[in-house]
Coordinates of C-alpha atoms and ligand atoms in Angstrom, one line a residue:
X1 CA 48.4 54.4 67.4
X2 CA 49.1 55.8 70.6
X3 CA 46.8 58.8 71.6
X4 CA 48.1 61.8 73.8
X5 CA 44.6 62.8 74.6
X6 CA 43.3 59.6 76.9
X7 CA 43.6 56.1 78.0
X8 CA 41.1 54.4 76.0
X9 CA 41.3 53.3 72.0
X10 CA 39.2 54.1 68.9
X11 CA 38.5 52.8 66.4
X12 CA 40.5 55.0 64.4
X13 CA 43.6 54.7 66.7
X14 CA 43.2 51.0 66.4
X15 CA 43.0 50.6 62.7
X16 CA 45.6 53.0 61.5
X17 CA 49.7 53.9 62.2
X18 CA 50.0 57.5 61.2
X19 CA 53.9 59.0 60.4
X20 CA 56.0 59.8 63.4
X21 CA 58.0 63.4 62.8
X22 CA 60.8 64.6 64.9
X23 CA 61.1 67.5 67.4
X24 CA 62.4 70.6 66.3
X25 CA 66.1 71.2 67.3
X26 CA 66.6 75.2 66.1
X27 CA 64.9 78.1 65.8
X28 CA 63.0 78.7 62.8
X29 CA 61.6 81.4 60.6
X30 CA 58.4 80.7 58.1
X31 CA 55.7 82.3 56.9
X32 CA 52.9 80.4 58.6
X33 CA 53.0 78.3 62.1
X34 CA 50.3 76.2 62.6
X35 CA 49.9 74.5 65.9
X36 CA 48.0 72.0 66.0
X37 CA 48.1 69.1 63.9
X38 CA 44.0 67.9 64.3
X39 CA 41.8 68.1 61.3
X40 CA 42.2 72.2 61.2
X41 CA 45.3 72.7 62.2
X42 CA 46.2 69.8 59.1
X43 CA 43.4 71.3 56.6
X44 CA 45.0 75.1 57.3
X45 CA 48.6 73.8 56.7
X46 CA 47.3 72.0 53.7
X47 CA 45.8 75.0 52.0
X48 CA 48.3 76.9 53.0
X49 CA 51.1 74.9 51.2
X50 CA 49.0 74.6 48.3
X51 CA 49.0 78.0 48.4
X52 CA 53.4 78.6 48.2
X53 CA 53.4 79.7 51.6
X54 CA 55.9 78.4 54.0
X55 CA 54.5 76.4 56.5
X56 CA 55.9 75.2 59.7
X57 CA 53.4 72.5 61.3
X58 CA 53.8 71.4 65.2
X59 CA 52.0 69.8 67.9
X60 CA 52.7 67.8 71.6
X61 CA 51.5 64.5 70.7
X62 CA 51.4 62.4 67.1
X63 CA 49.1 64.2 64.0
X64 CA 45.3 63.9 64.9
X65 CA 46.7 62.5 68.3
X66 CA 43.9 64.8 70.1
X67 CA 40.2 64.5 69.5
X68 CA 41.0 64.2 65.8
X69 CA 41.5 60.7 66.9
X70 CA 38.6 60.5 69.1
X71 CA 35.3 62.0 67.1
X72 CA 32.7 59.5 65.2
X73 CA 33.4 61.6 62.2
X74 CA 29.9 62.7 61.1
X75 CA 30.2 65.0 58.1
X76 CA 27.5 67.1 58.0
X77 CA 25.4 69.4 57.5
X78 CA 22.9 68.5 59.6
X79 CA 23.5 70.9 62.7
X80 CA 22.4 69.5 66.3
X81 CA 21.5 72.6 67.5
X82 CA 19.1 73.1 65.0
X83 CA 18.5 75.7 62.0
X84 CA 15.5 77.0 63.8
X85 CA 17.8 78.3 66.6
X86 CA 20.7 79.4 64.4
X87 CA 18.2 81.4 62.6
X88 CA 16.9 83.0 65.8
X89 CA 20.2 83.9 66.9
X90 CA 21.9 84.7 63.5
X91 CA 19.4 85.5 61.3
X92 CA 18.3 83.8 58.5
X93 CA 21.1 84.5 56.4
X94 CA 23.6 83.5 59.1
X95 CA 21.6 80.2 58.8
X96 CA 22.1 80.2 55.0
X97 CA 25.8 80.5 55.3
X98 CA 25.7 77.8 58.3
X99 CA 24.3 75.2 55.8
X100 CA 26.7 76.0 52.7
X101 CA 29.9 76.3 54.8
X102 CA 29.1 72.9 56.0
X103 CA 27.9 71.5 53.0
X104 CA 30.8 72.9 51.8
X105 CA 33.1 71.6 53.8
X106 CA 31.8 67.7 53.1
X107 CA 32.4 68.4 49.3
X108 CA 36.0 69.7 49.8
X109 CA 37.1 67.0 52.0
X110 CA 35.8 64.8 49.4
X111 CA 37.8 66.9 46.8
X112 CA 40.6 67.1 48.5
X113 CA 40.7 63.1 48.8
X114 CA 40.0 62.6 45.6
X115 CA 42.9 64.7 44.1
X116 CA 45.6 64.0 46.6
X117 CA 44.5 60.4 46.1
X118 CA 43.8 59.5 49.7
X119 CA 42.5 56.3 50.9
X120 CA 40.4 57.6 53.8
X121 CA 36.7 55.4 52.9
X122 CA 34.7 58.6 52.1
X123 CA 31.5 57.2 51.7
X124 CA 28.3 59.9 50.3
X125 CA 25.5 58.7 53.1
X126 CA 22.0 59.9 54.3
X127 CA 21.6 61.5 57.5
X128 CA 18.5 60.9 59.6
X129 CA 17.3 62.9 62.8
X130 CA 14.5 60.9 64.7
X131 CA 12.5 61.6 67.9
X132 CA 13.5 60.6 71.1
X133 CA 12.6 62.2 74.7
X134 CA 10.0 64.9 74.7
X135 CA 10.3 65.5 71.4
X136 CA 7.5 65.3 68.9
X137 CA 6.7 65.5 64.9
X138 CA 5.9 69.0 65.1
X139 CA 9.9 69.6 65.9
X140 CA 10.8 67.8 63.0
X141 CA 8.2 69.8 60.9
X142 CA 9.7 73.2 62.6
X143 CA 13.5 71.8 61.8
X144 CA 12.0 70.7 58.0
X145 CA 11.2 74.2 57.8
X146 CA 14.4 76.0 58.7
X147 CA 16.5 73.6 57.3
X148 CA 14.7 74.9 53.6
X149 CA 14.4 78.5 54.2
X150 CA 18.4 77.9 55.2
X151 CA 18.6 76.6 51.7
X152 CA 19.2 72.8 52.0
X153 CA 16.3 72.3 50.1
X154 CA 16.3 69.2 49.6
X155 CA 15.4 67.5 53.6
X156 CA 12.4 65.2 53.7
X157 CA 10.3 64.3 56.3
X158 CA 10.1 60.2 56.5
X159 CA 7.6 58.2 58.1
X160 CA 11.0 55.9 59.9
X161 CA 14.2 55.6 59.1
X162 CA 14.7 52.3 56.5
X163 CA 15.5 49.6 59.2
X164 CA 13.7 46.4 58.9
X165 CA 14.5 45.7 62.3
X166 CA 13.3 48.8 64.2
X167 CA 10.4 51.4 63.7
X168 CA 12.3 54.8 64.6
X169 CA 9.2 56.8 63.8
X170 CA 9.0 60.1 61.7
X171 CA 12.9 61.5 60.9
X172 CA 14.1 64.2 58.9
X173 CA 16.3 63.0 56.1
X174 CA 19.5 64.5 54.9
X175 CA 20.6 63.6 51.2
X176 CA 24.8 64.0 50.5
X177 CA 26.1 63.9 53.9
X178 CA 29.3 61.7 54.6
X179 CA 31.3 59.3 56.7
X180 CA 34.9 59.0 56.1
X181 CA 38.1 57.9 58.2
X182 CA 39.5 60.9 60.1
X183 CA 43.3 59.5 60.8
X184 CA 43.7 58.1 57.2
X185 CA 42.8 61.2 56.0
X186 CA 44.9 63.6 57.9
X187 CA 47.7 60.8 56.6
X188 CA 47.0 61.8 53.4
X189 CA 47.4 65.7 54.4
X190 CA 50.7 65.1 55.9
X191 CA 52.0 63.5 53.0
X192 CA 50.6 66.2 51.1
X193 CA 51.9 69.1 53.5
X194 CA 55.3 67.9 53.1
X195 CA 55.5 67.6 49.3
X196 CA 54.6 71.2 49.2
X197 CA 57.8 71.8 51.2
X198 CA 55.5 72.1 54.6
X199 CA 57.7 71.3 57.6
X200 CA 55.9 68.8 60.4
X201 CA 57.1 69.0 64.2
X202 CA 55.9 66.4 66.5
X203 CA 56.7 66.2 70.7
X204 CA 56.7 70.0 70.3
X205 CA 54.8 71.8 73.4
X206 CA 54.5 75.6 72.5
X207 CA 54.7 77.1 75.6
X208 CA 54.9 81.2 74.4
X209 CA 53.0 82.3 72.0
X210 CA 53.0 86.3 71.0
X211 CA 51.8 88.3 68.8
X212 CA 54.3 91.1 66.8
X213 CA 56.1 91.3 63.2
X214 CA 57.0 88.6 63.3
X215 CA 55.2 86.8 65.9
X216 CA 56.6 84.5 67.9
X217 CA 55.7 80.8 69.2
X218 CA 58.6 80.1 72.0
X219 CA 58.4 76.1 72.6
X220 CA 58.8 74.4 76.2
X221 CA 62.5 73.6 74.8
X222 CA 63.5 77.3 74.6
X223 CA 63.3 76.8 70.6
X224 CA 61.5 79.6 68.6
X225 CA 59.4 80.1 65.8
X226 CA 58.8 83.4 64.1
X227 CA 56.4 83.9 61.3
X228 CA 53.9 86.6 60.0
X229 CA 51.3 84.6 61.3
X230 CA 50.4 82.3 64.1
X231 CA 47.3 79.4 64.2
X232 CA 46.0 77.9 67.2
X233 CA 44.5 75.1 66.3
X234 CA 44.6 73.3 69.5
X235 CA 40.9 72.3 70.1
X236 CA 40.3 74.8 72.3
X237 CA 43.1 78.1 72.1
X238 CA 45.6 77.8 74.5
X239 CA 46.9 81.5 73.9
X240 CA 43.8 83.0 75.3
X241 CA 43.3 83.6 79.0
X242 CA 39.4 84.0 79.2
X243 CA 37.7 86.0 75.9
X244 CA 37.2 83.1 74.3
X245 CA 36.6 80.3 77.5
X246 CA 34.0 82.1 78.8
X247 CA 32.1 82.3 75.4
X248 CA 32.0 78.7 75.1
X249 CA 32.1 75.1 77.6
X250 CA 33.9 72.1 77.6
X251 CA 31.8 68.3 77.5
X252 CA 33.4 65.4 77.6
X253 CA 31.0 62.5 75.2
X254 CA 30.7 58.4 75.1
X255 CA 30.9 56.4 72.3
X256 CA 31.3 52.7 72.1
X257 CA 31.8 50.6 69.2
X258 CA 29.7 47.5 68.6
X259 CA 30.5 44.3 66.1
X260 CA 27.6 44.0 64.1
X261 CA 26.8 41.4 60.6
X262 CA 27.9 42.9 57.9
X263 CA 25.1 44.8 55.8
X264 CA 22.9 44.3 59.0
X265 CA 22.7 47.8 59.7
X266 CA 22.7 50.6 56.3
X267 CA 25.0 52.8 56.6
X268 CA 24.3 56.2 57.3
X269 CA 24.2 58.7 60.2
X270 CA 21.6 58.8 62.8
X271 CA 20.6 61.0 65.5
X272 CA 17.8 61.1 67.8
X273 CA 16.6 64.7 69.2
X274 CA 17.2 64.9 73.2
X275 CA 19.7 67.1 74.9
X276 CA 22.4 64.9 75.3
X277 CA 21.2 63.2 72.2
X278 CA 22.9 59.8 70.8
X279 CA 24.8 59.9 67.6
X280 CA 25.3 57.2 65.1
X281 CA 27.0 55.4 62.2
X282 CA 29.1 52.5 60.6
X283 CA 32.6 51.4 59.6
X284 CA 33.4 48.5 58.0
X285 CA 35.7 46.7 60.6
X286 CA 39.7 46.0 59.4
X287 CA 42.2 44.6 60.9
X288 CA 45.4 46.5 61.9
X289 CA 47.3 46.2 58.2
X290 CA 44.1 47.4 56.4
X291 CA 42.4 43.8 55.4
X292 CA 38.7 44.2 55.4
X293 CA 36.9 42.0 58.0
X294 CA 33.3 40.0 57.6
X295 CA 31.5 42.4 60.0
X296 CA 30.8 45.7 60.5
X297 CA 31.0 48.4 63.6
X298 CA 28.4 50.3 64.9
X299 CA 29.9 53.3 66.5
X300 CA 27.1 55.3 69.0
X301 CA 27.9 57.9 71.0
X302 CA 26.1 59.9 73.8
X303 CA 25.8 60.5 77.5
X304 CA 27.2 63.8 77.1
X305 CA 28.5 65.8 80.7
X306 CA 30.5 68.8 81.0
X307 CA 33.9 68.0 81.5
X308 CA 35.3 67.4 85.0
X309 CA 31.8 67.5 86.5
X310 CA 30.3 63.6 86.3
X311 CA 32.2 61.1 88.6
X312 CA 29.9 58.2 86.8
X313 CA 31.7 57.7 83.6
X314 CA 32.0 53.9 83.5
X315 CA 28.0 54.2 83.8
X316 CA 27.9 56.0 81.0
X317 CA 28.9 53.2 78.7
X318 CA 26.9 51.1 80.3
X319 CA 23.7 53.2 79.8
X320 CA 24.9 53.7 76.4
X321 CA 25.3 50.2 75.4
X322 CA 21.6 49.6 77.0
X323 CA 20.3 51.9 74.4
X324 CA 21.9 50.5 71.8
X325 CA 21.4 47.0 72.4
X326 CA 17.6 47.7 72.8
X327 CA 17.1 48.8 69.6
X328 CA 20.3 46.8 67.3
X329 CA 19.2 43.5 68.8
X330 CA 22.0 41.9 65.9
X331 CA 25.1 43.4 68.6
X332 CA 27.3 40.6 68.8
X333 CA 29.9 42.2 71.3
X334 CA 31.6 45.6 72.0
X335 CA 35.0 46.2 70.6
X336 CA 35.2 50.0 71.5
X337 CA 34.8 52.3 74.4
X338 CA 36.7 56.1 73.9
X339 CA 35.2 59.1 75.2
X340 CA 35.9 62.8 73.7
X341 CA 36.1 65.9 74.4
X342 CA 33.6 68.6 73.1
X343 CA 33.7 72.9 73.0
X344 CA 30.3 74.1 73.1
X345 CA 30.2 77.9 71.6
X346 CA 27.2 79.1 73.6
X347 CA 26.0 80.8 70.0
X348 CA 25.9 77.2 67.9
X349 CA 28.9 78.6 65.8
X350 CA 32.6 77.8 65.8
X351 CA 35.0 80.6 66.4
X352 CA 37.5 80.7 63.5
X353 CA 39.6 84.2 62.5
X354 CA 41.3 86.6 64.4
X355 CA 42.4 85.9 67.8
X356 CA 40.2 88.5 69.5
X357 CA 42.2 91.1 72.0
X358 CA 43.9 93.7 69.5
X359 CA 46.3 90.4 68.1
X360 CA 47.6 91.0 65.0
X361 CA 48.5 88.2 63.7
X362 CA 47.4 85.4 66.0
X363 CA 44.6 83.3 64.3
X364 CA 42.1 80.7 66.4
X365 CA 40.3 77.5 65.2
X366 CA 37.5 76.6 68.2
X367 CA 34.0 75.5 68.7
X368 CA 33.4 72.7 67.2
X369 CA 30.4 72.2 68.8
X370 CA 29.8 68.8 67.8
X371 CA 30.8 69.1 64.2
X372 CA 34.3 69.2 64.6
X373 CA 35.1 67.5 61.1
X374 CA 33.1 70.0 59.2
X375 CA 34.2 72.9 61.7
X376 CA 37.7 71.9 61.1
X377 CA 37.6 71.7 57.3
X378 CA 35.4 75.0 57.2
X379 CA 38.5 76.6 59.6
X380 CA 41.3 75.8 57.1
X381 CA 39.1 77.1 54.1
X382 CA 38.3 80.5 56.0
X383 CA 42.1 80.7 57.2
X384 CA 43.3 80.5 54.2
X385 CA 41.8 83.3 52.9
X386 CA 42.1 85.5 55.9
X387 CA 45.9 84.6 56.5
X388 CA 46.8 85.8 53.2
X389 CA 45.1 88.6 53.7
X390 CA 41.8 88.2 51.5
X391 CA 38.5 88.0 52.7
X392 CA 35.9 85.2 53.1
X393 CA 32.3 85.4 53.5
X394 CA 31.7 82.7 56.1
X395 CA 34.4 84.8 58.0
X396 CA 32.1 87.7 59.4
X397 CA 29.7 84.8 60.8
X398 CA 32.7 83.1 62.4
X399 CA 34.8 85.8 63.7
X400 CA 35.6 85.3 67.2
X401 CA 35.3 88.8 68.2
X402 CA 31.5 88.8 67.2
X403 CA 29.2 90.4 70.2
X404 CA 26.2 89.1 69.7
X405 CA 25.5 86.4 72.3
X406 CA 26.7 88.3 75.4
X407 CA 23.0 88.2 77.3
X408 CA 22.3 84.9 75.4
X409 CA 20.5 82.7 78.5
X410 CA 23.5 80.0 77.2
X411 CA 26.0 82.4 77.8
X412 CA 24.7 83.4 81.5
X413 CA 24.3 79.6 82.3
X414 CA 27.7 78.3 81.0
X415 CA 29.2 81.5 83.2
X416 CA 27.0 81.0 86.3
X417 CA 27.6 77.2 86.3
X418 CA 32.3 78.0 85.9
X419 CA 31.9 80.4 88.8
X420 CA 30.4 77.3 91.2
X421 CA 33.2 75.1 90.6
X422 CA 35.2 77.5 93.0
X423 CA 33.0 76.2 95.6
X424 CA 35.6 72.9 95.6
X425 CA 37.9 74.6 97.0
X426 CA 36.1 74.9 100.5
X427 CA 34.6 71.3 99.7
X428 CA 34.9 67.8 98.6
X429 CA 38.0 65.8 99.3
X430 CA 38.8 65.3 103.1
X431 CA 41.6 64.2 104.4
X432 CA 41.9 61.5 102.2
X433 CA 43.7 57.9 102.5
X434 CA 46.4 58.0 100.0
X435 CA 46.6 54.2 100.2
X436 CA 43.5 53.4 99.1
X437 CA 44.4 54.7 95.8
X438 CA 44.9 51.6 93.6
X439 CA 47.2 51.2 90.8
X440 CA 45.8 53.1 88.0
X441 CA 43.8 55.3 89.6
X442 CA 43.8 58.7 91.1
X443 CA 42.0 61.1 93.8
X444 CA 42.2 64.5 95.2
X445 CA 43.3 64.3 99.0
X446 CA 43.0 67.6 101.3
X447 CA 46.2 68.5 102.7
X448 CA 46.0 71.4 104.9
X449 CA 44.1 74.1 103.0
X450 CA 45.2 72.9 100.0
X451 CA 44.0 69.8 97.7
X452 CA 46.6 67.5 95.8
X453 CA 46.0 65.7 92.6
X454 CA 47.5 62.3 93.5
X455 CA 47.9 59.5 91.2
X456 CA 49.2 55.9 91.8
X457 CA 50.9 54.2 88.9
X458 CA 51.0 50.7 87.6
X459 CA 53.8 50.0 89.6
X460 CA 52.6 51.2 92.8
X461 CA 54.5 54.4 92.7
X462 CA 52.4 57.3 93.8
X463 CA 52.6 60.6 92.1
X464 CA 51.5 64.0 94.3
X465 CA 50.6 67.5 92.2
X466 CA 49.0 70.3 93.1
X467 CA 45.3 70.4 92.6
X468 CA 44.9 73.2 91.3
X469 CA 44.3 74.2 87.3
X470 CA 47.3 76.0 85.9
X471 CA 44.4 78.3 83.8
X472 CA 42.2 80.0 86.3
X473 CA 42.7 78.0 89.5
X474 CA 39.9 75.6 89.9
X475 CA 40.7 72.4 91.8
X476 CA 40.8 69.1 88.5
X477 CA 38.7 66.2 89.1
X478 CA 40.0 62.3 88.1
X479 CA 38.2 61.2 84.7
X480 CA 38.1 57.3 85.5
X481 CA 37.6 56.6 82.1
X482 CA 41.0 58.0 80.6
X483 CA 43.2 58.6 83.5
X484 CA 43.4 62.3 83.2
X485 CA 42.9 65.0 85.7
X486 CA 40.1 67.1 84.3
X487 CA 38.8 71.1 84.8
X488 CA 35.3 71.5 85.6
X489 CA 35.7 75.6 84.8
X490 CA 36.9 75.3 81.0
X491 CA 38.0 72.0 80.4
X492 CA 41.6 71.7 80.6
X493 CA 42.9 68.1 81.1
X494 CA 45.9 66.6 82.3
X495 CA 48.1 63.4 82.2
X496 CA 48.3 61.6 85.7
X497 CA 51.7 62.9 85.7
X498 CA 50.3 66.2 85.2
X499 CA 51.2 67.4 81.8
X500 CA 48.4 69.1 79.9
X501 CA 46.8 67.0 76.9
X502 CA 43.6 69.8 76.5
X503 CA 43.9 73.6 76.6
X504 CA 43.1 76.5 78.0
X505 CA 45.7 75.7 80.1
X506 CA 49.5 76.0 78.5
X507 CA 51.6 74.4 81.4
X508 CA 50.8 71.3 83.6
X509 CA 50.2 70.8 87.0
X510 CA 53.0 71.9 89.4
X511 CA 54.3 69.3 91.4
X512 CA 53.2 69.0 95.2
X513 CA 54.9 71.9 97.5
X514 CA 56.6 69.2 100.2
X515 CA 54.4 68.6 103.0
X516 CA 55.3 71.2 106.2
X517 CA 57.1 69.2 108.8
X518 CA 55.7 68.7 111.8
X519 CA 56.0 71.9 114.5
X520 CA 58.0 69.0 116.8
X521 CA 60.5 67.6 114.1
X522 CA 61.0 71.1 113.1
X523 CA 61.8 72.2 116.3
X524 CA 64.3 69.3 117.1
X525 CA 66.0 69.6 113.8
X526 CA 66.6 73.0 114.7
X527 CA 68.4 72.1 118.0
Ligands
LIG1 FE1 40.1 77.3 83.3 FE2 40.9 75.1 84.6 S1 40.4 75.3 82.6 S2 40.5 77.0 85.4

């Protein structure tokens, strides 16, 4: 499958063909629009249906074409930034409801497969955290801890994780977490959506979105959609200027997937405890019509950076295979190398309810800090309810409008660090030699007092933009890795043609302003 959202392949990508819908041709009035179509845009259209409400679905690439595509799928419960901090910044009840909405979210996923009868290899799995960096056994004991009183009582601390070929030391052991196929599954919701008389709209850009009875979603074709309600479910909302972006940050993560003999490694889902920490699991390995092949993958992830700000990302696979190899001596080779994207809230939660601002009836999915499987599924749930008006009571811990992290020392850094990236306007790119871009690749070349994105295609053609972020103005960076111009303030990415493939910005890069002439030429063409 083709992604929208990068250059390289996953595993996912590479293993499954999802439906192809059409573009919308006329205006349309529904109850619901979701955009969106990643695993909470799908789940809230889903439940939705279910529900008799009529659901119009749309997004600018193929379903699950953005990070959908690209996660490891980890579902759990098993929050990386630990329950001791959730409690100390939610309380302990906030912790409480942390734990059940995720374990919650596992069990109707499976659910949900099991009674639309979808094919997506949910597998029930342990979980295991082990030490790494600084980290020691007391952490583990203080995570124990908080993981109980946050009523997931049943975590055990374990001597090693059960690998024959590799003492892990002490880990914290999670019963009844999960692994599962994310693009088979959101498959199965389309097919799913649509029998409840959902409509799906694919190549559809919204480009207007506003709030009113009914509100209104105006696409980049001049088609609109009215509904009584509106959900952004684009990764990161692409209707808000800055409430939301400067509540959370934008990392872009590694993951590489390795061929390893099958039943060599159990599966399960691993992760060590440093910050960026690495992540890990299994999937059986298939070939592209579904037959099951004799070995397995081992899909690690890591080497996380904020997005836009790490020129090193080949590196990055390089140090992360290093890792792995050093402790899965039984690699044969690397299949897979995809990188993601990942929205840090700077309070540990996702941000799922009422688009803050005074909207009406604008809704927002975002934050998946990390857990966007379980984040997405716990969205759809919550929208659900709130959409048709009830109430949920995960929703007061997830409402976007909470205040309680403004002086958080998370909140302060995340801010401090988006207001430096301004600097590259004064600095960085000189003068720049366009011709030593090769095909492929891209730079940022000074030109006057300005910078220009410029890309040079597979052909040779070069391709000039401006530089400059259609959100809030700060100058893109060129992500090596998956060809895409990329914002160091909140993440926004481009194509290397400069249409946008990651929020907060709604419209792409505008093309290059022709270059002044010369004072001379000017002056003779004048004469
Ligand atoms: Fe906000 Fe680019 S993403 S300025």
């Amino acid at each position: 499958m083709h992604s929208d959202s990068g250059h390289t392949t996953s595993v996912w990508m590479d293993t499954t063909e999802v439906p192809q819908f059409q573009p919308l041709t006329q205006n349309l009035r529904s109850n619901v629009c979701v955009i969106g179509a990643g695993i909470a845009g799908m789940t809230t259209a889903y439940l939705l249906a279910r529900a008799g409400r009529a659901v119009v679905l749309i997004d600018d690439g193929p379903i699950g074409g953005g990070e959908t595509s690209r996660t490891t799928a980890h579902l759990t419960a098993a929050l990386d930034d630990r329950y001791y901090n959730i409690e100390k910044m939610h309380g302990e009840e906030g912790a409480r409801l942390a734990a059940e909405s995720h374990m919650a979210a596992i069990h109707r996923i499976e659910t949900i497969a099991s009674m639309e009868d979808i094919d997506c290899d949910f597998q029930r799995v342990e979980g295991f955290l082990f030490l790494g960096g600084e980290n020691t056994r007391k952490d583990l004991e203080r995570e124990l801890e908080a993981t109980q009183r946050a009523g997931i009582s049943d975590t055990q601390l374990v001597d090693r994780i059960p690998f024959k070929f590799w003492d892990s030391g002490p880990a914290l052991r999670f019963p009844r977490q999960a692994t599962f196929h994310p693009l088979k599954y959101l498959k199965g919701l389309a097919r799913a959506i649509l029998r409840d008389g959902g409509k799906i709209y694919t190549g559809v850009h919204a480009e207007k979105i506003e709030d009113g009875e009914p509100a209104r979603v105006t696409t980049s074709d001049g088609h609109v959609i009215s509904a009584d309600n509106v959900v952004v479910c684009t990764n990161t909302p692409v209707n808000d200027w800055l409430i939301i972006h400067s509540k959370q940050a934008a990392y872009r993560t590694y993951v590489i997937g390795v061929r390893v003999p099958k039943g060599s490694v159990p599966h399960g889902l691993y992760w060590d405890t440093p910050d960026p920490y690495h992540y890990i699991r299994l999937q059986h390995a298939e070939d592209k019509s579904g037959h099951e092949l004799d070995y397995d993958i081992l899909i690690v992830g890591g080497e996380d950076h904020k997005t836009g700000q790490a020129a090193d990302t080949e590196e990055r696979f390089v140090r992360l295979e290093q890792w792995t190899r050093e402790r899965f001596p039984m690699i044969e080779r690397v299949d897979y190398r995809w990188s993601g994207q990942v929205i840090e809230p700077v309070d540990y939660m996702a941000y799922i309810g009422k688009n803050p601002g005074g909207d009406e009836h604008i809704w927002i999915a975002t934050g998946d800090s990390g857990n966007g499987m379980t984040h997405g599924t716990i969205a759809g749930i919550i929208l659900n309810e709130l959409v048709q008006g009830r109430k949920h009571q995960w929703a007061r811990l997830y409402d976007p409008s909470r205040v309680r992290l403004r002086a958080t020392p998370e909140f302060v850094k995340e801010n401090v660090n988006v207001a430096e990236q301004y600097k590259d306007w004064f600095t960085g790119a000189g003068a720049g030699d366009v011709a030593a871009i090769k095909p492929g690749e891209g730079a940022i070349i000074g030109r006057g007092r300005g910078k220009l994105a410029v890309y040079r295609d597979e052909r040779g053609d070069i391709h000039q933009l401006s530089a400059v972020c259609t959100h809030l103005y700060c100058i893109v960076h060129w992500n090596d890795t998956e060809r895409t111009w990329d914002c160091p303030c909140h993440g926004s990415r481009f194509d290397p043609y400069g249409k946008v493939v990651n929020g907060p910005a709604i419209v792409g890069l505008s093309p290059a302003s022709p270059e002044p002439e010369p004072e001379k030429e000017r002056d003779a063409a004048k004469q």
